[in-house]
Amino acid sequence: MSRFMSKRFATLESYVPGEQPKTMQYIKLNTNESPFAPSNGVLEAVSEQGKLLQLYSDPDATNLVKEAARVFGVKESQILMTNGSDEILNFAFMTFGDSEHPFVFPALTYGFYPVFAKVNSIPYKEIPLKSDFSIDPADYHNAGGNVVIANPNAPTGLTLSLAEIEGILKTNPNHVVVIDEAYVDFGGETAIPLVEQYDNLIVTRTFSKSYSMAGARLGFGIANESLIADMNTIKFSTNPYNVNRMTMAAGTAALQDNEYYMNNCRTIVEVREWTKEQLARLGFVMTDSKANFIFAKHPKVSGETLYQQLKERGILVRHFSRSDIADYNRITVGTKEQMEALLLQTKAILQEVN
Ligand code: PMP
């Protein structure tokens, strides 16, 4: 820290993203990207917009918002497009959090939430999970602050039902409840239909996983129009052109090709269930993940060893060093061929350690 950096950041520990190797030589199963390329419509849209990069992008993302309103069955005024869902999440913290409005979230979840709280000087409370890693929705009734829950949760992939989400919304009428649906297309139940009824609900979504666009950075929020207007105040006070032209056109085209992406999601779900079965046969213990990743541990090999040995064999998975989950790895579901390679190498590693 230089002597110029604001003291308010003295203890800030920034978010550590997963490894992004500079070469493509790994089978990359570490940051929950889609193994499928974007649709042709997206590629064409990006190339067209590339010719217009001398012009700013539309600060209201009009066409993209229109398309999203159609696909998700909400009003255009209920949508805000952002630079990845990380940005809509940060906007939610910035807009609704302060010393009287702390944030409450699970003790094991997306690692960015405590960072968003700290960087914005917002107090927060972490609620432990149950011993099976599930969230007890009752822990969030009358939470005494704004709530943020990833559904499915990360890195466990476990879900809450719509009725359980509704219970949280009902018991926190004076706080916002953010439901982070980054992984919902792989088997969760979306809370979007509740937006009409609950003026305290914000659903966040991303194009990074189910829409094969992690590298384009596009996410969005769906909420009551007054919450969207509040977050727009923050957006227009920080970065009005937060979504670039190529990404905006790519997102619009992706939504027009929605069926292609939803088909890919169905494939990923099938491969996930098949891989879970194979891993169980090898002795792995797993959560019942409904996301595009598997959270698994093996009684005979530590999480760290498996991660390291897979890496040496050209396969990257995500290992978290925190002690409560150090036995586990989070493995992104890739293509069937990639999962076959993972299983082959895992078998070999297990044989060596036995
Ligand atoms: N929420 C969760 C639960 C995630 O795992 C991620 C991906 N790291 C995000 C949000 C953010 O994704 P993005 O900014 O790429 O939309």
mmCIF file of C-alpha atoms and ligand atoms in Angstrom:
data_model
loop_
_atom_site.group_PDB
_atom_site.id
_atom_site.type_symbol
_atom_site.label_atom_id
_atom_site.label_comp_id
_atom_site.label_asym_id
_atom_site.label_seq_id
_atom_site.Cartn_x
_atom_site.Cartn_y
_atom_site.Cartn_z
ATOM 1 C CA MET A 1 0.000 0.000 0.000
ATOM 2 C CA SER A 2 1.476 3.351 -0.986
ATOM 3 C CA ARG A 3 1.287 6.268 1.384
ATOM 4 C CA PHE A 4 -1.331 7.792 -0.942
ATOM 5 C CA MET A 5 -3.964 5.065 -0.733
ATOM 6 C CA SER A 6 -6.995 5.966 1.351
ATOM 7 C CA LYS A 7 -6.737 4.531 4.855
ATOM 8 C CA ARG A 8 -10.290 3.261 4.540
ATOM 9 C CA PHE A 9 -8.910 0.500 2.327
ATOM 10 C CA ALA A 10 -6.070 -0.419 4.659
ATOM 11 C CA THR A 11 -7.540 -3.813 5.545
ATOM 12 C CA LEU A 12 -9.346 -4.505 2.265
ATOM 13 C CA GLU A 13 -8.547 -7.914 0.833
ATOM 14 C CA SER A 14 -9.600 -7.951 -2.785
ATOM 15 C CA TYR A 15 -11.439 -10.781 -4.489
ATOM 16 C CA VAL A 16 -9.160 -13.450 -5.952
ATOM 17 C CA PRO A 17 -10.491 -14.695 -9.284
ATOM 18 C CA GLY A 18 -9.848 -18.243 -10.458
ATOM 19 C CA GLU A 19 -6.736 -18.899 -12.539
ATOM 20 C CA GLN A 20 -6.989 -17.764 -16.160
ATOM 21 C CA PRO A 21 -4.025 -19.492 -17.820
ATOM 22 C CA LYS A 22 -2.501 -17.544 -20.672
ATOM 23 C CA THR A 23 -2.367 -20.592 -22.917
ATOM 24 C CA MET A 24 -5.280 -22.846 -23.814
ATOM 25 C CA GLN A 25 -3.409 -26.027 -23.057
ATOM 26 C CA TYR A 26 -5.492 -26.975 -20.011
ATOM 27 C CA ILE A 27 -8.875 -28.622 -19.932
ATOM 28 C CA LYS A 28 -10.328 -25.678 -18.069
ATOM 29 C CA LEU A 29 -12.844 -26.723 -15.437
ATOM 30 C CA ASN A 30 -12.086 -24.041 -12.854
ATOM 31 C CA THR A 31 -14.254 -20.962 -13.438
ATOM 32 C CA ASN A 32 -17.648 -22.324 -14.484
ATOM 33 C CA GLU A 33 -17.515 -21.133 -18.063
ATOM 34 C CA SER A 34 -19.566 -22.804 -20.772
ATOM 35 C CA PRO A 35 -17.682 -25.354 -22.876
ATOM 36 C CA PHE A 36 -19.793 -24.276 -25.873
ATOM 37 C CA ALA A 37 -18.938 -21.449 -28.292
ATOM 38 C CA PRO A 38 -21.337 -18.536 -28.771
ATOM 39 C CA SER A 39 -23.977 -18.901 -31.504
ATOM 40 C CA ASN A 40 -23.302 -17.636 -35.037
ATOM 41 C CA GLY A 41 -25.750 -14.795 -34.479
ATOM 42 C CA VAL A 42 -23.581 -13.551 -31.608
ATOM 43 C CA LEU A 43 -20.374 -13.769 -33.651
ATOM 44 C CA GLU A 44 -21.960 -11.791 -36.494
ATOM 45 C CA ALA A 45 -23.346 -9.138 -34.154
ATOM 46 C CA VAL A 46 -19.945 -8.649 -32.518
ATOM 47 C CA SER A 47 -18.202 -8.294 -35.851
ATOM 48 C CA GLU A 48 -20.768 -5.713 -37.061
ATOM 49 C CA GLN A 49 -20.471 -3.619 -33.928
ATOM 50 C CA GLY A 50 -16.687 -3.786 -34.079
ATOM 51 C CA LYS A 51 -16.923 -1.499 -37.107
ATOM 52 C CA LEU A 52 -18.641 1.153 -34.982
ATOM 53 C CA LEU A 53 -16.307 1.233 -32.019
ATOM 54 C CA GLN A 54 -15.581 4.925 -32.558
ATOM 55 C CA LEU A 55 -19.078 5.570 -31.156
ATOM 56 C CA TYR A 56 -20.167 5.279 -27.519
ATOM 57 C CA SER A 57 -22.574 2.506 -26.630
ATOM 58 C CA ASP A 58 -26.244 3.153 -25.772
ATOM 59 C CA PRO A 59 -26.268 4.036 -22.044
ATOM 60 C CA ASP A 60 -29.823 2.638 -21.768
ATOM 61 C CA ALA A 61 -29.017 -0.595 -23.642
ATOM 62 C CA THR A 62 -32.417 -0.139 -25.305
ATOM 63 C CA ASN A 63 -32.437 -3.074 -27.742
ATOM 64 C CA LEU A 64 -30.879 -5.477 -25.287
ATOM 65 C CA VAL A 65 -33.325 -4.506 -22.545
ATOM 66 C CA LYS A 66 -36.234 -4.940 -24.979
ATOM 67 C CA GLU A 67 -35.073 -8.437 -25.877
ATOM 68 C CA ALA A 68 -34.506 -9.386 -22.236
ATOM 69 C CA ALA A 69 -37.973 -8.086 -21.289
ATOM 70 C CA ARG A 70 -39.443 -10.373 -23.952
ATOM 71 C CA VAL A 71 -37.458 -13.464 -22.929
ATOM 72 C CA PHE A 72 -37.916 -13.048 -19.172
ATOM 73 C CA GLY A 73 -41.500 -11.777 -19.273
ATOM 74 C CA VAL A 74 -40.943 -8.497 -17.390
ATOM 75 C CA LYS A 75 -41.235 -4.781 -18.177
ATOM 76 C CA GLU A 76 -38.298 -2.917 -19.689
ATOM 77 C CA SER A 77 -38.325 -0.577 -16.671
ATOM 78 C CA GLN A 78 -37.642 -3.609 -14.451
ATOM 79 C CA ILE A 79 -34.235 -4.383 -16.021
ATOM 80 C CA LEU A 80 -30.740 -2.920 -15.599
ATOM 81 C CA MET A 81 -27.872 -4.202 -17.763
ATOM 82 C CA THR A 82 -24.375 -4.273 -16.287
ATOM 83 C CA ASN A 83 -20.762 -5.205 -16.913
ATOM 84 C CA GLY A 84 -21.056 -8.784 -15.703
ATOM 85 C CA SER A 85 -23.344 -9.628 -12.807
ATOM 86 C CA ASP A 86 -20.507 -8.582 -10.499
ATOM 87 C CA GLU A 87 -21.438 -5.020 -11.379
ATOM 88 C CA ILE A 88 -25.167 -5.330 -10.625
ATOM 89 C CA LEU A 89 -24.241 -7.006 -7.328
ATOM 90 C CA ASN A 90 -21.879 -4.151 -6.496
ATOM 91 C CA PHE A 91 -24.595 -1.643 -7.453
ATOM 92 C CA ALA A 92 -27.004 -3.399 -5.085
ATOM 93 C CA PHE A 93 -24.502 -3.136 -2.225
ATOM 94 C CA MET A 94 -23.662 0.513 -3.040
ATOM 95 C CA THR A 95 -27.274 1.582 -3.490
ATOM 96 C CA PHE A 96 -28.953 -0.133 -0.552
ATOM 97 C CA GLY A 97 -26.210 -0.716 2.030
ATOM 98 C CA ASP A 98 -24.968 1.639 4.750
ATOM 99 C CA SER A 99 -24.250 1.526 8.467
ATOM 100 C CA GLU A 100 -27.971 1.172 9.218
ATOM 101 C CA HIS A 101 -28.592 -1.295 6.402
ATOM 102 C CA PRO A 102 -26.013 -4.063 6.742
ATOM 103 C CA PHE A 103 -25.923 -7.050 4.409
ATOM 104 C CA VAL A 104 -26.566 -10.604 5.524
ATOM 105 C CA PHE A 105 -25.399 -13.652 3.550
ATOM 106 C CA PRO A 106 -24.263 -17.245 4.053
ATOM 107 C CA ALA A 107 -20.799 -17.871 5.500
ATOM 108 C CA LEU A 108 -20.057 -20.080 2.501
ATOM 109 C CA THR A 109 -21.120 -18.491 -0.770
ATOM 110 C CA TYR A 110 -19.779 -16.379 -3.617
ATOM 111 C CA GLY A 111 -16.552 -14.907 -2.240
ATOM 112 C CA PHE A 112 -17.214 -11.488 -3.705
ATOM 113 C CA TYR A 113 -20.070 -10.563 -1.319
ATOM 114 C CA PRO A 114 -17.853 -9.700 1.673
ATOM 115 C CA VAL A 115 -15.556 -7.769 -0.671
ATOM 116 C CA PHE A 116 -18.466 -5.689 -2.029
ATOM 117 C CA ALA A 117 -19.469 -4.964 1.580
ATOM 118 C CA LYS A 118 -15.958 -3.965 2.642
ATOM 119 C CA VAL A 119 -15.108 -1.819 -0.375
ATOM 120 C CA ASN A 120 -18.343 0.103 0.207
ATOM 121 C CA SER A 121 -17.826 0.299 4.011
ATOM 122 C CA ILE A 122 -21.033 -1.632 4.664
ATOM 123 C CA PRO A 123 -21.244 -3.841 7.758
ATOM 124 C CA TYR A 124 -22.172 -7.452 7.084
ATOM 125 C CA LYS A 125 -23.111 -10.635 8.870
ATOM 126 C CA GLU A 126 -22.290 -14.145 7.674
ATOM 127 C CA ILE A 127 -24.667 -16.930 8.657
ATOM 128 C CA PRO A 128 -23.197 -20.448 8.928
ATOM 129 C CA LEU A 129 -24.613 -23.167 6.685
ATOM 130 C CA LYS A 130 -26.030 -26.389 8.082
ATOM 131 C CA SER A 131 -23.549 -29.268 8.327
ATOM 132 C CA ASP A 132 -24.685 -30.634 4.954
ATOM 133 C CA PHE A 133 -23.830 -27.235 3.401
ATOM 134 C CA SER A 134 -27.494 -26.349 2.894
ATOM 135 C CA ILE A 135 -28.950 -22.936 3.731
ATOM 136 C CA ASP A 136 -31.659 -22.837 6.407
ATOM 137 C CA PRO A 137 -34.108 -20.271 5.024
ATOM 138 C CA ALA A 138 -35.416 -19.568 8.547
ATOM 139 C CA ASP A 139 -32.008 -18.053 9.367
ATOM 140 C CA TYR A 140 -32.890 -15.233 6.951
ATOM 141 C CA HIS A 141 -36.377 -14.485 8.293
ATOM 142 C CA ASN A 142 -36.366 -10.994 9.858
ATOM 143 C CA ALA A 143 -32.671 -10.853 9.004
ATOM 144 C CA GLY A 144 -32.199 -7.292 10.259
ATOM 145 C CA GLY A 145 -30.471 -6.237 7.062
ATOM 146 C CA ASN A 146 -30.429 -6.637 3.317
ATOM 147 C CA VAL A 147 -30.089 -10.250 2.276
ATOM 148 C CA VAL A 148 -28.055 -11.689 -0.591
ATOM 149 C CA ILE A 149 -28.307 -15.358 -1.470
ATOM 150 C CA ALA A 150 -26.945 -17.184 -4.492
ATOM 151 C CA ASN A 151 -29.549 -19.679 -5.696
ATOM 152 C CA PRO A 152 -28.099 -22.166 -6.602
ATOM 153 C CA ASN A 153 -25.434 -21.354 -4.039
ATOM 154 C CA ALA A 154 -21.723 -21.432 -4.851
ATOM 155 C CA PRO A 155 -19.621 -23.485 -4.510
ATOM 156 C CA THR A 156 -22.133 -26.082 -3.293
ATOM 157 C CA GLY A 157 -24.710 -25.914 -6.104
ATOM 158 C CA LEU A 158 -27.507 -26.378 -3.560
ATOM 159 C CA THR A 159 -30.836 -24.630 -4.091
ATOM 160 C CA LEU A 160 -33.667 -23.071 -2.157
ATOM 161 C CA SER A 161 -37.224 -23.530 -3.421
ATOM 162 C CA LEU A 162 -39.334 -20.627 -4.609
ATOM 163 C CA ALA A 163 -41.523 -21.011 -1.518
ATOM 164 C CA GLU A 164 -38.425 -20.696 0.688
ATOM 165 C CA ILE A 165 -37.309 -17.545 -1.167
ATOM 166 C CA GLU A 166 -40.808 -16.156 -0.772
ATOM 167 C CA GLY A 167 -40.619 -16.752 2.975
ATOM 168 C CA ILE A 168 -37.441 -14.646 3.076
ATOM 169 C CA LEU A 169 -39.048 -11.863 1.011
ATOM 170 C CA LYS A 170 -42.153 -11.754 3.205
ATOM 171 C CA THR A 171 -40.260 -11.547 6.469
ATOM 172 C CA ASN A 172 -37.930 -8.755 5.319
ATOM 173 C CA PRO A 173 -40.361 -6.182 3.897
ATOM 174 C CA ASN A 174 -38.109 -3.246 4.808
ATOM 175 C CA HIS A 175 -34.903 -4.631 3.338
ATOM 176 C CA VAL A 176 -33.890 -5.653 -0.133
ATOM 177 C CA VAL A 177 -33.384 -9.328 -0.860
ATOM 178 C CA VAL A 178 -30.940 -10.043 -3.676
ATOM 179 C CA ILE A 179 -31.222 -13.468 -5.284
ATOM 180 C CA ASP A 180 -28.116 -14.152 -7.358
ATOM 181 C CA GLU A 181 -29.235 -16.531 -10.108
ATOM 182 C CA ALA A 182 -25.881 -16.883 -11.906
ATOM 183 C CA TYR A 183 -26.455 -20.665 -12.136
ATOM 184 C CA VAL A 184 -30.240 -20.921 -12.282
ATOM 185 C CA ASP A 185 -30.383 -22.160 -15.889
ATOM 186 C CA PHE A 186 -28.825 -25.463 -14.825
ATOM 187 C CA GLY A 187 -31.636 -26.578 -12.573
ATOM 188 C CA GLY A 188 -32.773 -23.926 -10.102
ATOM 189 C CA GLU A 189 -36.181 -22.267 -9.858
ATOM 190 C CA THR A 190 -36.128 -18.606 -10.843
ATOM 191 C CA ALA A 191 -37.573 -15.930 -8.576
ATOM 192 C CA ILE A 192 -38.277 -13.562 -11.506
ATOM 193 C CA PRO A 193 -42.065 -14.168 -11.348
ATOM 194 C CA LEU A 194 -42.020 -12.785 -7.767
ATOM 195 C CA VAL A 195 -40.733 -9.369 -8.874
ATOM 196 C CA GLU A 196 -44.275 -8.095 -9.595
ATOM 197 C CA GLN A 197 -45.401 -8.998 -6.105
ATOM 198 C CA TYR A 198 -42.395 -8.070 -3.930
ATOM 199 C CA ASP A 199 -41.008 -4.555 -4.152
ATOM 200 C CA ASN A 200 -37.931 -5.616 -2.158
ATOM 201 C CA LEU A 201 -36.697 -8.331 -4.573
ATOM 202 C CA ILE A 202 -33.688 -8.000 -6.893
ATOM 203 C CA VAL A 203 -32.854 -10.987 -9.105
ATOM 204 C CA THR A 204 -29.387 -10.903 -10.672
ATOM 205 C CA ARG A 205 -28.418 -12.858 -13.758
ATOM 206 C CA THR A 206 -25.329 -13.335 -15.897
ATOM 207 C CA PHE A 207 -24.499 -14.161 -19.508
ATOM 208 C CA SER A 208 -21.205 -15.687 -18.327
ATOM 209 C CA LYS A 209 -22.372 -19.269 -17.770
ATOM 210 C CA SER A 210 -25.491 -20.374 -19.664
ATOM 211 C CA TYR A 211 -24.982 -17.865 -22.512
ATOM 212 C CA SER A 212 -21.297 -18.654 -23.236
ATOM 213 C CA MET A 213 -20.237 -15.025 -22.803
ATOM 214 C CA ALA A 214 -17.913 -14.893 -19.773
ATOM 215 C CA GLY A 215 -15.334 -12.992 -21.809
ATOM 216 C CA ALA A 216 -17.847 -10.350 -22.932
ATOM 217 C CA ARG A 217 -18.869 -9.292 -19.391
ATOM 218 C CA LEU A 218 -22.654 -9.000 -19.324
ATOM 219 C CA GLY A 219 -25.073 -9.357 -16.459
ATOM 220 C CA PHE A 220 -28.304 -7.738 -15.356
ATOM 221 C CA GLY A 221 -30.748 -7.178 -12.570
ATOM 222 C CA ILE A 222 -34.522 -7.603 -12.595
ATOM 223 C CA ALA A 223 -36.478 -5.790 -9.905
ATOM 224 C CA ASN A 224 -39.335 -3.440 -9.166
ATOM 225 C CA GLU A 225 -38.884 -0.324 -11.303
ATOM 226 C CA SER A 226 -38.141 1.969 -8.359
ATOM 227 C CA LEU A 227 -35.239 -0.262 -7.241
ATOM 228 C CA ILE A 228 -33.970 -0.267 -10.839
ATOM 229 C CA ALA A 229 -34.231 3.541 -10.925
ATOM 230 C CA ASP A 230 -32.218 3.755 -7.672
ATOM 231 C CA MET A 231 -29.476 1.525 -9.061
ATOM 232 C CA ASN A 232 -29.512 3.533 -12.303
ATOM 233 C CA THR A 233 -28.694 6.619 -10.242
ATOM 234 C CA ILE A 234 -25.542 4.847 -9.085
ATOM 235 C CA LYS A 235 -24.764 3.564 -12.560
ATOM 236 C CA PHE A 236 -25.083 7.015 -14.120
ATOM 237 C CA SER A 237 -22.933 8.383 -11.278
ATOM 238 C CA THR A 238 -20.121 5.931 -11.921
ATOM 239 C CA ASN A 239 -20.070 4.591 -15.490
ATOM 240 C CA PRO A 240 -22.968 5.445 -17.833
ATOM 241 C CA TYR A 241 -21.467 3.405 -20.705
ATOM 242 C CA ASN A 242 -20.939 0.378 -18.520
ATOM 243 C CA VAL A 243 -21.789 -2.149 -21.260
ATOM 244 C CA ASN A 244 -19.746 -1.868 -24.426
ATOM 245 C CA ARG A 245 -21.250 -1.932 -27.892
ATOM 246 C CA MET A 246 -20.021 -5.375 -28.920
ATOM 247 C CA THR A 247 -21.228 -6.975 -25.710
ATOM 248 C CA MET A 248 -24.603 -5.270 -25.966
ATOM 249 C CA ALA A 249 -25.141 -6.576 -29.493
ATOM 250 C CA ALA A 250 -23.843 -10.001 -28.472
ATOM 251 C CA GLY A 251 -26.343 -10.157 -25.603
ATOM 252 C CA THR A 252 -29.236 -9.163 -27.860
ATOM 253 C CA ALA A 253 -28.271 -11.819 -30.407
ATOM 254 C CA ALA A 254 -27.823 -14.438 -27.686
ATOM 255 C CA LEU A 255 -31.358 -13.831 -26.431
ATOM 256 C CA GLN A 256 -32.651 -14.123 -29.992
ATOM 257 C CA ASP A 257 -30.880 -17.508 -30.113
ATOM 258 C CA ASN A 258 -32.236 -18.474 -26.702
ATOM 259 C CA GLU A 259 -33.133 -22.031 -27.735
ATOM 260 C CA TYR A 260 -29.514 -22.802 -28.722
ATOM 261 C CA TYR A 261 -28.340 -21.777 -25.253
ATOM 262 C CA MET A 262 -31.112 -23.558 -23.365
ATOM 263 C CA ASN A 263 -30.255 -26.706 -25.334
ATOM 264 C CA ASN A 264 -26.633 -26.362 -24.272
ATOM 265 C CA CYS A 265 -27.812 -26.063 -20.666
ATOM 266 C CA ARG A 266 -29.777 -29.312 -21.015
ATOM 267 C CA THR A 267 -26.634 -31.010 -22.335
ATOM 268 C CA ILE A 268 -24.591 -29.676 -19.407
ATOM 269 C CA VAL A 269 -27.187 -30.965 -16.932
ATOM 270 C CA GLU A 270 -27.058 -34.435 -18.533
ATOM 271 C CA VAL A 271 -23.261 -34.472 -18.465
ATOM 272 C CA ARG A 272 -23.309 -33.246 -14.845
ATOM 273 C CA GLU A 273 -25.565 -36.078 -13.724
ATOM 274 C CA TRP A 274 -23.506 -38.650 -15.651
ATOM 275 C CA THR A 275 -20.252 -37.300 -14.172
ATOM 276 C CA LYS A 276 -21.705 -37.354 -10.647
ATOM 277 C CA GLU A 277 -22.545 -41.045 -11.083
ATOM 278 C CA GLN A 278 -19.035 -41.828 -12.320
ATOM 279 C CA LEU A 279 -17.410 -39.879 -9.489
ATOM 280 C CA ALA A 280 -19.633 -41.617 -6.928
ATOM 281 C CA ARG A 281 -18.422 -44.982 -8.279
ATOM 282 C CA LEU A 282 -14.872 -43.816 -7.630
ATOM 283 C CA GLY A 283 -15.789 -43.071 -4.024
ATOM 284 C CA PHE A 284 -16.334 -39.309 -4.222
ATOM 285 C CA VAL A 285 -18.775 -37.577 -1.914
ATOM 286 C CA MET A 286 -20.721 -34.709 -3.494
ATOM 287 C CA THR A 287 -23.443 -32.185 -2.884
ATOM 288 C CA ASP A 288 -26.522 -32.473 -5.084
ATOM 289 C CA SER A 289 -25.415 -29.592 -7.274
ATOM 290 C CA LYS A 290 -27.983 -28.019 -9.591
ATOM 291 C CA ALA A 291 -25.356 -25.718 -11.110
ATOM 292 C CA ASN A 292 -22.824 -26.212 -13.915
ATOM 293 C CA PHE A 293 -20.256 -27.474 -11.439
ATOM 294 C CA ILE A 294 -19.766 -30.390 -9.077
ATOM 295 C CA PHE A 295 -18.480 -29.945 -5.516
ATOM 296 C CA ALA A 296 -16.685 -33.147 -4.587
ATOM 297 C CA LYS A 297 -14.270 -34.693 -2.100
ATOM 298 C CA HIS A 298 -12.649 -38.096 -1.818
ATOM 299 C CA PRO A 299 -11.850 -39.874 1.467
ATOM 300 C CA LYS A 300 -8.446 -41.048 0.200
ATOM 301 C CA VAL A 301 -6.995 -37.929 -1.375
ATOM 302 C CA SER A 302 -6.912 -34.354 -0.112
ATOM 303 C CA GLY A 303 -8.552 -31.606 -2.133
ATOM 304 C CA GLU A 304 -5.218 -29.861 -2.557
ATOM 305 C CA THR A 305 -3.442 -33.003 -3.805
ATOM 306 C CA LEU A 306 -6.155 -33.818 -6.307
ATOM 307 C CA TYR A 307 -6.142 -30.237 -7.584
ATOM 308 C CA GLN A 308 -2.333 -30.206 -7.948
ATOM 309 C CA GLN A 309 -2.139 -33.608 -9.589
ATOM 310 C CA LEU A 310 -4.937 -32.840 -12.030
ATOM 311 C CA LYS A 311 -3.162 -29.612 -12.916
ATOM 312 C CA GLU A 312 0.060 -31.505 -13.632
ATOM 313 C CA ARG A 313 -1.989 -33.700 -15.948
ATOM 314 C CA GLY A 314 -3.437 -30.717 -17.813
ATOM 315 C CA ILE A 315 -6.791 -30.328 -16.051
ATOM 316 C CA LEU A 316 -7.639 -27.240 -14.033
ATOM 317 C CA VAL A 317 -10.287 -27.413 -11.299
ATOM 318 C CA ARG A 318 -10.951 -24.937 -8.475
ATOM 319 C CA HIS A 319 -9.598 -25.588 -5.010
ATOM 320 C CA PHE A 320 -10.361 -23.246 -2.116
ATOM 321 C CA SER A 321 -7.861 -23.249 0.719
ATOM 322 C CA ARG A 322 -10.317 -22.193 3.464
ATOM 323 C CA SER A 323 -10.344 -24.927 6.062
ATOM 324 C CA ASP A 324 -14.060 -25.835 6.029
ATOM 325 C CA ILE A 325 -13.944 -26.855 2.361
ATOM 326 C CA ALA A 326 -10.254 -27.669 1.850
ATOM 327 C CA ASP A 327 -11.146 -31.330 1.242
ATOM 328 C CA TYR A 328 -13.259 -30.370 -1.766
ATOM 329 C CA ASN A 329 -12.761 -29.277 -5.332
ATOM 330 C CA ARG A 330 -15.245 -27.430 -7.466
ATOM 331 C CA ILE A 331 -15.261 -28.950 -10.922
ATOM 332 C CA THR A 332 -16.957 -27.133 -13.799
ATOM 333 C CA VAL A 333 -19.072 -29.374 -16.004
ATOM 334 C CA GLY A 334 -17.560 -29.305 -19.489
ATOM 335 C CA THR A 335 -18.273 -31.458 -22.518
ATOM 336 C CA LYS A 336 -18.674 -35.219 -22.121
ATOM 337 C CA GLU A 337 -15.180 -35.645 -23.639
ATOM 338 C CA GLN A 338 -13.659 -33.243 -21.114
ATOM 339 C CA MET A 339 -15.352 -35.090 -18.258
ATOM 340 C CA GLU A 340 -14.109 -38.420 -19.610
ATOM 341 C CA ALA A 341 -10.577 -36.993 -19.537
ATOM 342 C CA LEU A 342 -11.147 -35.772 -15.980
ATOM 343 C CA LEU A 343 -12.357 -39.212 -14.886
ATOM 344 C CA LEU A 344 -9.476 -41.001 -16.573
ATOM 345 C CA GLN A 345 -6.873 -38.812 -14.881
ATOM 346 C CA THR A 346 -8.685 -38.936 -11.547
ATOM 347 C CA LYS A 347 -8.704 -42.752 -11.623
ATOM 348 C CA ALA A 348 -4.971 -42.754 -12.314
ATOM 349 C CA ILE A 349 -4.330 -40.345 -9.422
ATOM 350 C CA LEU A 350 -6.438 -42.454 -7.043
ATOM 351 C CA GLN A 351 -4.503 -45.568 -8.030
ATOM 352 C CA GLU A 352 -1.212 -43.827 -7.339
ATOM 353 C CA VAL A 353 -2.192 -42.594 -3.876
ATOM 354 C CA ASN A 354 -3.689 -45.929 -2.789
HETATM 355 N N1 PMP B 1 -22.518 -14.807 -8.792
HETATM 356 C C1 PMP B 1 -21.970 -16.005 -8.588
HETATM 357 C C2 PMP B 1 -22.583 -16.915 -7.591
HETATM 358 C C3 PMP B 1 -20.828 -16.393 -9.307
HETATM 359 O O1 PMP B 1 -20.256 -17.578 -9.075
HETATM 360 C C4 PMP B 1 -20.282 -15.505 -10.258
HETATM 361 C C5 PMP B 1 -19.091 -15.931 -11.093
HETATM 362 N N2 PMP B 1 -17.855 -15.790 -10.554
HETATM 363 C C6 PMP B 1 -20.880 -14.250 -10.403
HETATM 364 C C7 PMP B 1 -22.006 -13.946 -9.679
HETATM 365 C C8 PMP B 1 -20.322 -13.199 -11.306
HETATM 366 O O2 PMP B 1 -20.281 -13.539 -12.622
HETATM 367 P P1 PMP B 1 -20.136 -12.486 -13.778
HETATM 368 O O3 PMP B 1 -19.594 -11.200 -13.199
HETATM 369 O O4 PMP B 1 -19.222 -13.118 -14.745
HETATM 370 O O5 PMP B 1 -21.523 -12.279 -14.306
#
